[in-house]
Amino acid sequence: MLVKGRKVAGRGEAMAAHYAFGPLEDDMIIKHRLLTRTTTTRGEPPLKKLQKKFTSFALEIEKDADNYSDCERLAKAFLQELTTFELPLLKSKAVIDANLREKENFNELKDEINRQIFQAQADIEDLKKQLEESKIERQHKEECEAIRRLVGMQPPRSETQKIITDLEKEIAMLEAENTAGSRTLELRKKQFALLLYVVDELQNTIEVEQRSLIEEMRIALDDQKHGVEDASGGSEAMAVD
């Protein structure tokens, strides 16, 4: 028996897998079951049972026979079936109302969450700006601290002022020495120019004197030569005589 049950179950599973409905057909079947209050594929649907009860009651009323007890019995059966059919409807209505309220609450919660998300995004942007400003401010503070350390490493202002004063005095002395040196150099230039002029004049004078001396020596030699020639001529004349 167990083996047969397993075989039947296996065959049923194979048939269910073979005759599986698609998503659209499943939605139509579920919608039809909700409308007809049919919760299973077996047995008679509640709406059809209610229709049969009402039809039986209506047909019994239309009879002319003395059937008051049957009509009362069918009426009670119809009302009982109607109550049985109405109870799930009331439950469904309560569920629908609860779902609608839940949907409204969900929409309100969704709107609130979206508002909080937008607010959080705005807060994040503000925090980003504050973070950038804080970074810049921190960088400025670090730069100021570095400058303060450099200033702290420098000597006091009075000492620096004294050094500046000494340097200014030294510069003034160097400028005075430079001025004196410039004047001395200018004087030496003038003296050297005068010396060159004197040397040039002296050289010219020496050259003139040398030329004059040479000219005098040449004239003297010429005179001496003429004297010798005259003396030679007189001797020859005397010899002829």
Tab-separated table of C-alpha atoms in Angstrom:
chain	number	residue	atom	x	y	z
A	1	MET	CA	0.000	0.000	0.000
A	2	LEU	CA	2.808	2.370	0.832
A	3	VAL	CA	4.462	1.611	-2.475
A	4	LYS	CA	1.234	2.285	-4.323
A	5	GLY	CA	0.735	5.521	-2.399
A	6	ARG	CA	4.208	6.642	-3.314
A	7	LYS	CA	3.631	5.761	-6.948
A	8	VAL	CA	0.368	7.659	-6.996
A	9	ALA	CA	2.017	10.617	-5.308
A	10	GLY	CA	4.820	10.524	-7.827
A	11	ARG	CA	2.346	10.314	-10.690
A	12	GLY	CA	0.382	13.205	-9.199
A	13	GLU	CA	3.519	15.296	-8.890
A	14	ALA	CA	4.385	14.532	-12.499
A	15	MET	CA	0.876	15.522	-13.607
A	16	ALA	CA	0.985	18.705	-11.543
A	17	ALA	CA	4.308	19.595	-13.075
A	18	HIS	CA	2.945	18.768	-16.527
A	19	TYR	CA	-0.288	20.775	-16.111
A	20	ALA	CA	1.222	23.739	-14.255
A	21	PHE	CA	-0.514	27.081	-14.847
A	22	GLY	CA	1.212	30.237	-15.899
A	23	PRO	CA	1.315	33.406	-13.725
A	24	LEU	CA	-1.549	35.053	-15.645
A	25	GLU	CA	-3.770	31.960	-15.371
A	26	ASP	CA	-2.951	31.657	-11.664
A	27	ASP	CA	-4.093	35.262	-11.109
A	28	MET	CA	-7.359	34.600	-12.949
A	29	ILE	CA	-8.003	31.437	-10.922
A	30	ILE	CA	-7.289	33.210	-7.627
A	31	LYS	CA	-9.552	36.123	-8.606
A	32	HIS	CA	-12.363	33.720	-9.546
A	33	ARG	CA	-12.019	31.838	-6.252
A	34	LEU	CA	-12.146	35.066	-4.275
A	35	LEU	CA	-15.278	36.208	-6.111
A	36	THR	CA	-17.041	32.871	-5.755
A	37	ARG	CA	-15.633	32.192	-2.272
A	38	THR	CA	-14.135	28.949	-3.573
A	39	THR	CA	-11.140	27.931	-1.497
A	40	THR	CA	-10.549	24.523	-3.027
A	41	THR	CA	-11.065	22.803	-6.312
A	42	ARG	CA	-13.051	19.998	-4.604
A	43	GLY	CA	-16.627	20.292	-3.433
A	44	GLU	CA	-19.348	22.697	-4.438
A	45	PRO	CA	-18.603	26.433	-4.418
A	46	PRO	CA	-20.331	28.404	-1.610
A	47	LEU	CA	-22.021	30.780	-4.037
A	48	LYS	CA	-23.490	27.894	-5.981
A	49	LYS	CA	-24.693	26.262	-2.772
A	50	LEU	CA	-26.324	29.552	-1.742
A	51	GLN	CA	-27.958	29.803	-5.149
A	52	LYS	CA	-29.341	26.277	-4.817
A	53	LYS	CA	-30.716	27.024	-1.338
A	54	PHE	CA	-32.411	30.163	-2.611
A	55	THR	CA	-33.778	28.368	-5.681
A	56	SER	CA	-35.177	25.547	-3.542
A	57	PHE	CA	-36.775	28.061	-1.174
A	58	ALA	CA	-38.268	30.081	-4.064
A	59	LEU	CA	-39.660	26.980	-5.786
A	60	GLU	CA	-41.164	25.742	-2.531
A	61	ILE	CA	-42.902	29.094	-1.962
A	62	GLU	CA	-44.439	29.051	-5.427
A	63	LYS	CA	-46.154	25.717	-4.728
A	64	ASP	CA	-49.858	25.847	-3.841
A	65	ALA	CA	-49.672	22.955	-1.400
A	66	ASP	CA	-49.694	23.345	2.358
A	67	ASN	CA	-45.917	23.345	2.786
A	68	TYR	CA	-45.354	25.978	5.467
A	69	SER	CA	-43.038	23.752	7.459
A	70	ASP	CA	-40.961	22.970	4.364
A	71	CYS	CA	-40.780	26.655	3.456
A	72	GLU	CA	-39.716	27.501	7.006
A	73	ARG	CA	-37.107	24.751	6.918
A	74	LEU	CA	-35.781	25.911	3.526
A	75	ALA	CA	-35.847	29.545	4.669
A	76	LYS	CA	-33.782	28.687	7.740
A	77	ALA	CA	-31.408	26.667	5.587
A	78	PHE	CA	-31.108	29.594	3.140
A	79	LEU	CA	-30.556	32.115	5.950
A	80	GLN	CA	-27.999	29.831	7.555
A	81	GLU	CA	-26.222	29.423	4.233
A	82	LEU	CA	-26.455	33.188	3.663
A	83	THR	CA	-24.939	33.803	7.097
A	84	THR	CA	-22.230	31.277	6.347
A	85	PHE	CA	-21.567	32.978	3.017
A	86	GLU	CA	-21.731	36.490	4.517
A	87	LEU	CA	-19.285	35.813	7.324
A	88	PRO	CA	-16.250	35.379	5.033
A	89	LEU	CA	-17.409	38.469	3.145
A	90	LEU	CA	-17.396	40.472	6.362
A	91	LYS	CA	-13.996	39.044	7.180
A	92	SER	CA	-12.777	39.948	3.696
A	93	LYS	CA	-14.205	43.462	4.068
A	94	ALA	CA	-12.458	43.814	7.413
A	95	VAL	CA	-9.241	42.567	5.831
A	96	ILE	CA	-9.692	44.991	2.913
A	97	ASP	CA	-10.340	47.901	5.281
A	98	ALA	CA	-7.310	46.896	7.324
A	99	ASN	CA	-5.255	46.629	4.143
A	100	LEU	CA	-6.452	50.071	3.021
A	101	ARG	CA	-5.555	51.544	6.396
A	102	GLU	CA	-2.238	49.742	6.255
A	103	LYS	CA	-1.707	51.076	2.735
A	104	GLU	CA	-2.466	54.624	3.897
A	105	ASN	CA	-0.114	54.155	6.819
A	106	PHE	CA	2.471	52.730	4.455
A	107	ASN	CA	2.061	55.698	2.082
A	108	GLU	CA	2.375	58.113	4.993
A	109	LEU	CA	5.395	56.202	6.246
A	110	LYS	CA	6.832	56.180	2.719
A	111	ASP	CA	6.321	59.945	2.407
A	112	GLU	CA	7.900	60.449	5.813
A	113	ILE	CA	10.839	58.217	4.866
A	114	ASN	CA	11.267	60.087	1.564
A	115	ARG	CA	11.137	63.385	3.443
A	116	GLN	CA	13.713	62.093	5.901
A	117	ILE	CA	15.848	60.856	2.991
A	118	PHE	CA	15.712	64.285	1.328
A	119	GLN	CA	16.458	65.933	4.659
A	120	ALA	CA	19.337	63.510	5.246
A	121	GLN	CA	20.708	64.256	1.767
A	122	ALA	CA	20.470	67.994	2.454
A	123	ASP	CA	22.155	67.456	5.838
A	124	ILE	CA	24.878	65.402	4.134
A	125	GLU	CA	25.503	68.212	1.633
A	126	ASP	CA	25.649	70.738	4.481
A	127	LEU	CA	28.021	68.480	6.397
A	128	LYS	CA	30.196	68.111	3.294
A	129	LYS	CA	30.395	71.903	3.001
A	130	GLN	CA	31.169	72.195	6.711
A	131	LEU	CA	33.821	69.489	6.332
A	132	GLU	CA	35.465	71.361	3.453
A	133	GLU	CA	35.338	74.602	5.438
A	134	SER	CA	36.788	72.788	8.455
A	135	LYS	CA	39.594	71.364	6.303
A	136	ILE	CA	40.408	74.835	4.950
A	137	GLU	CA	40.261	76.334	8.448
A	138	ARG	CA	42.493	73.574	9.799
A	139	GLN	CA	44.952	74.122	6.947
A	140	HIS	CA	45.025	77.849	7.753
A	141	LYS	CA	45.605	77.078	11.420
A	142	GLU	CA	48.459	74.714	10.535
A	143	GLU	CA	50.005	77.381	8.290
A	144	CYS	CA	49.646	79.986	11.043
A	145	GLU	CA	51.215	77.567	13.528
A	146	ALA	CA	54.135	76.942	11.156
A	147	ILE	CA	54.609	80.699	10.699
A	148	ARG	CA	54.414	81.188	14.477
A	149	ARG	CA	57.133	78.560	14.963
A	150	LEU	CA	59.327	80.248	12.364
A	151	VAL	CA	58.763	83.605	14.047
A	152	GLY	CA	59.578	82.032	17.411
A	153	MET	CA	62.870	80.739	16.011
A	154	GLN	CA	63.893	84.263	14.967
A	155	PRO	CA	65.764	86.615	17.384
A	156	PRO	CA	63.874	89.326	19.316
A	157	ARG	CA	62.793	92.533	17.595
A	158	SER	CA	65.219	94.689	19.595
A	159	GLU	CA	68.147	92.517	18.564
A	160	THR	CA	67.005	92.510	14.954
A	161	GLN	CA	66.612	96.303	15.057
A	162	LYS	CA	70.126	96.642	16.486
A	163	ILE	CA	71.499	94.443	13.695
A	164	ILE	CA	69.628	96.554	11.132
A	165	THR	CA	71.024	99.765	12.669
A	166	ASP	CA	74.570	98.378	12.605
A	167	LEU	CA	74.120	97.296	9.000
A	168	GLU	CA	72.794	100.739	8.072
A	169	LYS	CA	75.842	102.350	9.721
A	170	GLU	CA	78.141	99.926	7.919
A	171	ILE	CA	76.386	100.669	4.640
A	172	ALA	CA	76.758	104.415	5.272
A	173	MET	CA	80.474	103.955	5.996
A	174	LEU	CA	80.898	101.853	2.867
A	175	GLU	CA	79.046	104.463	0.833
A	176	ALA	CA	81.312	107.182	2.288
A	177	GLU	CA	84.381	105.083	1.501
A	178	ASN	CA	83.005	104.451	-1.953
A	179	THR	CA	82.459	108.182	-2.461
A	180	ALA	CA	85.978	108.958	-1.213
A	181	GLY	CA	87.402	106.216	-3.395
A	182	SER	CA	85.485	107.578	-6.380
A	183	ARG	CA	86.840	111.053	-5.736
A	184	THR	CA	90.387	109.704	-5.298
A	185	LEU	CA	90.021	107.672	-8.471
A	186	GLU	CA	88.761	110.720	-10.346
A	187	LEU	CA	91.704	112.749	-9.023
A	188	ARG	CA	94.119	109.995	-10.017
A	189	LYS	CA	92.543	109.914	-13.469
A	190	LYS	CA	93.063	113.655	-13.834
A	191	GLN	CA	96.640	113.413	-12.533
A	192	PHE	CA	97.371	110.504	-14.858
A	193	ALA	CA	95.883	112.418	-17.777
A	194	LEU	CA	98.035	115.414	-16.864
A	195	LEU	CA	101.061	113.141	-16.584
A	196	LEU	CA	100.344	111.670	-19.990
A	197	TYR	CA	99.969	115.164	-21.395
A	198	VAL	CA	103.268	116.268	-19.828
A	199	VAL	CA	105.012	113.126	-21.077
A	200	ASP	CA	103.590	113.697	-24.533
A	201	GLU	CA	104.710	117.325	-24.512
A	202	LEU	CA	108.101	116.317	-23.172
A	203	GLN	CA	108.425	113.686	-25.862
A	204	ASN	CA	107.475	116.216	-28.505
A	205	THR	CA	110.006	118.680	-27.087
A	206	ILE	CA	112.700	116.011	-27.037
A	207	GLU	CA	111.915	115.071	-30.618
A	208	VAL	CA	112.052	118.724	-31.674
A	209	GLU	CA	115.336	119.217	-29.831
A	210	GLN	CA	116.713	116.012	-31.338
A	211	ARG	CA	115.738	117.151	-34.812
A	212	SER	CA	117.289	120.564	-34.135
A	213	LEU	CA	120.465	118.952	-32.814
A	214	ILE	CA	120.632	116.635	-35.793
A	215	GLU	CA	120.100	119.598	-38.117
A	216	GLU	CA	122.822	121.585	-36.366
A	217	MET	CA	125.177	118.607	-36.530
A	218	ARG	CA	124.393	118.186	-40.219
A	219	ILE	CA	125.059	121.880	-40.840
A	220	ALA	CA	128.270	121.677	-38.856
A	221	LEU	CA	129.367	118.655	-40.837
A	222	ASP	CA	128.503	120.433	-44.060
A	223	ASP	CA	130.474	123.490	-42.964
A	224	GLN	CA	133.372	121.316	-41.937
A	225	LYS	CA	133.220	119.504	-45.235
A	226	HIS	CA	133.208	122.774	-47.167
A	227	GLY	CA	136.138	124.006	-45.085
A	228	VAL	CA	138.121	120.900	-45.851
A	229	GLU	CA	137.341	121.226	-49.515
A	230	ASP	CA	138.387	124.878	-49.476
A	231	ALA	CA	141.619	123.967	-47.720
A	232	SER	CA	142.371	121.254	-50.233
A	233	GLY	CA	141.764	123.631	-53.128
A	234	GLY	CA	144.173	126.242	-51.713
A	235	SER	CA	146.905	123.682	-51.275
A	236	GLU	CA	146.579	122.526	-54.834
A	237	ALA	CA	146.744	126.104	-56.087
A	238	MET	CA	149.859	126.763	-54.142
A	239	ALA	CA	151.452	123.633	-55.507
A	240	VAL	CA	150.760	124.701	-59.076
A	241	ASP	CA	152.338	128.032	-58.503
